[in-house]
Amino acid sequence: MIKISIEDCGYKNLVENAKAAMENAYCPYSGYRVGAAVVTPNGSVYTGCNIENGSYGATNCAERTAVFKAVSEGERKITAVAICTDEGGETPFPCGICRQVLSEFCEPDTPVIIYDGEDTCYSAELAELLPYSFQFDK
């Protein structure tokens, strides 16, 4: 994983989409807003935000919201992911469930750009975030 500026990440537009999605976050319990955006091979972008629930297990992360929107529209492959928050210092690395969901629709070398709200991005390949994902033969 490398730390780079938002200008140099190569996915500034995708990060901007994730930032816009974050504005719709429903997070009355944590107050921690997260947005995500995914892009597919044909260039379609799908966005999502975190949606909390009083029953914490019913909460959905921004990454899964974006992936599920893409899949519900017929997409089956994601070529890049951007995740952001506006907290600064609280880097929104995807949780384990989100990493596993991403591995279902991404290649191991899919870029994941993580924006911390302070004009710094971290760039990693999915395999760096989830080196031994659970996979069935598809």
mmCIF file of C-alpha atoms in Angstrom:
data_model
loop_
_atom_site.group_PDB
_atom_site.id
_atom_site.type_symbol
_atom_site.label_atom_id
_atom_site.label_comp_id
_atom_site.label_asym_id
_atom_site.label_seq_id
_atom_site.Cartn_x
_atom_site.Cartn_y
_atom_site.Cartn_z
ATOM 1 C CA MET A 1 0.000 0.000 0.000
ATOM 2 C CA ILE A 2 1.260 3.433 -0.851
ATOM 3 C CA LYS A 3 0.295 6.847 0.470
ATOM 4 C CA ILE A 4 -0.258 9.383 -2.313
ATOM 5 C CA SER A 5 -2.029 12.679 -2.873
ATOM 6 C CA ILE A 6 -5.575 12.717 -4.173
ATOM 7 C CA GLU A 7 -4.251 14.463 -7.302
ATOM 8 C CA ASP A 8 -1.806 11.635 -8.023
ATOM 9 C CA CYS A 9 -3.970 8.633 -7.225
ATOM 10 C CA GLY A 10 -5.177 8.197 -10.820
ATOM 11 C CA TYR A 11 -8.776 7.836 -9.659
ATOM 12 C CA LYS A 12 -9.623 11.366 -8.545
ATOM 13 C CA ASN A 13 -12.992 11.261 -10.343
ATOM 14 C CA LEU A 14 -13.923 7.991 -8.624
ATOM 15 C CA VAL A 15 -12.911 9.476 -5.260
ATOM 16 C CA GLU A 16 -15.094 12.510 -6.004
ATOM 17 C CA ASN A 17 -18.031 10.170 -6.672
ATOM 18 C CA ALA A 18 -17.388 8.441 -3.348
ATOM 19 C CA LYS A 19 -17.235 11.817 -1.573
ATOM 20 C CA ALA A 20 -20.588 12.802 -3.093
ATOM 21 C CA ALA A 21 -22.143 9.486 -2.016
ATOM 22 C CA MET A 22 -20.878 10.047 1.530
ATOM 23 C CA GLU A 23 -23.231 13.038 1.791
ATOM 24 C CA ASN A 24 -26.154 10.572 1.878
ATOM 25 C CA ALA A 25 -24.748 8.475 4.732
ATOM 26 C CA TYR A 26 -27.238 7.524 7.425
ATOM 27 C CA CYS A 27 -25.136 7.245 10.560
ATOM 28 C CA PRO A 28 -27.077 8.482 13.599
ATOM 29 C CA TYR A 29 -25.275 6.056 15.947
ATOM 30 C CA SER A 30 -21.610 6.413 15.025
ATOM 31 C CA GLY A 31 -21.623 9.792 13.284
ATOM 32 C CA TYR A 32 -18.962 8.287 10.975
ATOM 33 C CA ARG A 33 -19.868 9.018 7.348
ATOM 34 C CA VAL A 34 -18.411 6.816 4.606
ATOM 35 C CA GLY A 35 -18.920 6.882 0.849
ATOM 36 C CA ALA A 36 -17.803 4.439 -1.806
ATOM 37 C CA ALA A 37 -17.755 4.229 -5.579
ATOM 38 C CA VAL A 38 -16.989 1.316 -7.868
ATOM 39 C CA VAL A 39 -16.368 1.321 -11.604
ATOM 40 C CA THR A 40 -17.070 -1.495 -14.046
ATOM 41 C CA PRO A 41 -15.296 -2.427 -17.296
ATOM 42 C CA ASN A 42 -17.747 -0.373 -19.391
ATOM 43 C CA GLY A 43 -17.045 2.737 -17.281
ATOM 44 C CA SER A 44 -20.285 2.696 -15.289
ATOM 45 C CA VAL A 45 -19.906 4.070 -11.768
ATOM 46 C CA TYR A 46 -22.027 2.919 -8.838
ATOM 47 C CA THR A 47 -21.950 4.667 -5.495
ATOM 48 C CA GLY A 48 -22.970 3.836 -1.966
ATOM 49 C CA CYS A 49 -22.913 5.152 1.563
ATOM 50 C CA ASN A 50 -23.012 3.545 4.974
ATOM 51 C CA ILE A 51 -26.511 2.928 6.282
ATOM 52 C CA GLU A 52 -26.675 2.250 10.008
ATOM 53 C CA ASN A 53 -29.440 0.528 11.917
ATOM 54 C CA GLY A 54 -30.302 0.352 15.599
ATOM 55 C CA SER A 55 -29.762 -3.388 15.238
ATOM 56 C CA TYR A 56 -26.063 -3.088 14.385
ATOM 57 C CA GLY A 57 -25.988 -6.352 12.441
ATOM 58 C CA ALA A 58 -28.451 -4.805 9.974
ATOM 59 C CA THR A 59 -26.034 -1.966 9.183
ATOM 60 C CA ASN A 60 -24.620 -1.906 5.644
ATOM 61 C CA CYS A 61 -21.226 -0.449 4.778
ATOM 62 C CA ALA A 62 -20.714 1.982 1.897
ATOM 63 C CA GLU A 63 -18.597 -0.493 -0.075
ATOM 64 C CA ARG A 64 -21.247 -3.198 -0.002
ATOM 65 C CA THR A 65 -23.961 -0.694 -0.872
ATOM 66 C CA ALA A 66 -22.031 0.320 -4.006
ATOM 67 C CA VAL A 67 -21.233 -3.274 -4.991
ATOM 68 C CA PHE A 68 -24.804 -4.444 -4.424
ATOM 69 C CA LYS A 69 -26.151 -1.581 -6.544
ATOM 70 C CA ALA A 70 -23.797 -2.575 -9.373
ATOM 71 C CA VAL A 71 -24.683 -6.253 -9.134
ATOM 72 C CA SER A 72 -28.415 -5.487 -8.958
ATOM 73 C CA GLU A 73 -28.015 -3.675 -12.292
ATOM 74 C CA GLY A 74 -26.411 -6.726 -13.917
ATOM 75 C CA GLU A 75 -22.723 -5.955 -13.373
ATOM 76 C CA ARG A 76 -20.458 -8.825 -12.374
ATOM 77 C CA LYS A 77 -16.980 -7.274 -12.522
ATOM 78 C CA ILE A 78 -15.528 -4.268 -10.734
ATOM 79 C CA THR A 79 -12.298 -2.714 -11.967
ATOM 80 C CA ALA A 80 -11.613 -0.081 -9.275
ATOM 81 C CA VAL A 81 -12.937 0.957 -5.868
ATOM 82 C CA ALA A 82 -12.795 4.270 -3.987
ATOM 83 C CA ILE A 83 -13.730 4.679 -0.329
ATOM 84 C CA CYS A 84 -13.776 7.950 1.603
ATOM 85 C CA THR A 85 -14.685 9.671 4.820
ATOM 86 C CA ASP A 86 -14.496 13.271 5.939
ATOM 87 C CA GLU A 87 -13.227 12.482 9.411
ATOM 88 C CA GLY A 88 -9.529 13.092 8.763
ATOM 89 C CA GLY A 89 -7.150 10.733 10.461
ATOM 90 C CA GLU A 90 -9.783 7.975 10.530
ATOM 91 C CA THR A 91 -8.825 6.089 7.384
ATOM 92 C CA PRO A 92 -11.873 4.112 6.209
ATOM 93 C CA PHE A 93 -10.232 0.796 5.446
ATOM 94 C CA PRO A 94 -12.912 -1.706 4.430
ATOM 95 C CA CYS A 95 -14.090 -4.169 7.049
ATOM 96 C CA GLY A 96 -13.560 -7.899 6.603
ATOM 97 C CA ILE A 97 -17.034 -8.540 5.214
ATOM 98 C CA CYS A 98 -16.595 -5.783 2.625
ATOM 99 C CA ARG A 99 -13.174 -7.124 1.635
ATOM 100 C CA GLN A 100 -14.710 -10.543 1.068
ATOM 101 C CA VAL A 101 -17.619 -9.104 -0.946
ATOM 102 C CA LEU A 102 -15.168 -7.117 -3.073
ATOM 103 C CA SER A 103 -13.162 -10.290 -3.716
ATOM 104 C CA GLU A 104 -16.271 -11.869 -5.261
ATOM 105 C CA PHE A 105 -16.431 -9.226 -8.010
ATOM 106 C CA CYS A 106 -12.847 -7.928 -8.272
ATOM 107 C CA GLU A 107 -9.567 -9.390 -9.406
ATOM 108 C CA PRO A 108 -6.775 -9.579 -6.809
ATOM 109 C CA ASP A 109 -4.981 -6.667 -8.528
ATOM 110 C CA THR A 110 -8.040 -4.383 -8.507
ATOM 111 C CA PRO A 111 -7.023 -0.956 -7.203
ATOM 112 C CA VAL A 112 -8.650 0.179 -3.978
ATOM 113 C CA ILE A 113 -8.241 3.890 -3.276
ATOM 114 C CA ILE A 114 -8.896 4.939 0.305
ATOM 115 C CA TYR A 115 -9.308 8.655 1.035
ATOM 116 C CA ASP A 116 -8.948 9.869 4.607
ATOM 117 C CA GLY A 117 -10.668 13.233 4.249
ATOM 118 C CA GLU A 118 -7.441 15.237 4.401
ATOM 119 C CA ASP A 119 -6.339 15.130 0.742
ATOM 120 C CA THR A 120 -4.328 11.950 1.270
ATOM 121 C CA CYS A 121 -5.113 8.699 -0.451
ATOM 122 C CA TYR A 122 -3.869 5.222 0.150
ATOM 123 C CA SER A 123 -3.666 2.999 -2.882
ATOM 124 C CA ALA A 124 -3.639 -0.780 -2.551
ATOM 125 C CA GLU A 125 -4.510 -3.801 -4.580
ATOM 126 C CA LEU A 126 -7.362 -5.859 -3.179
ATOM 127 C CA ALA A 127 -5.015 -8.797 -2.558
ATOM 128 C CA GLU A 128 -3.010 -6.591 -0.178
ATOM 129 C CA LEU A 129 -6.147 -5.944 1.862
ATOM 130 C CA LEU A 130 -7.370 -9.551 1.727
ATOM 131 C CA PRO A 131 -4.442 -11.834 0.881
ATOM 132 C CA TYR A 132 -6.244 -15.158 1.409
ATOM 133 C CA SER A 133 -9.817 -14.548 0.339
ATOM 134 C CA PHE A 134 -12.358 -17.342 0.469
ATOM 135 C CA GLN A 135 -13.169 -18.389 -3.080
ATOM 136 C CA PHE A 136 -15.321 -20.999 -4.743
ATOM 137 C CA ASP A 137 -14.440 -21.991 -8.280
ATOM 138 C CA LYS A 138 -16.747 -19.896 -10.433
#
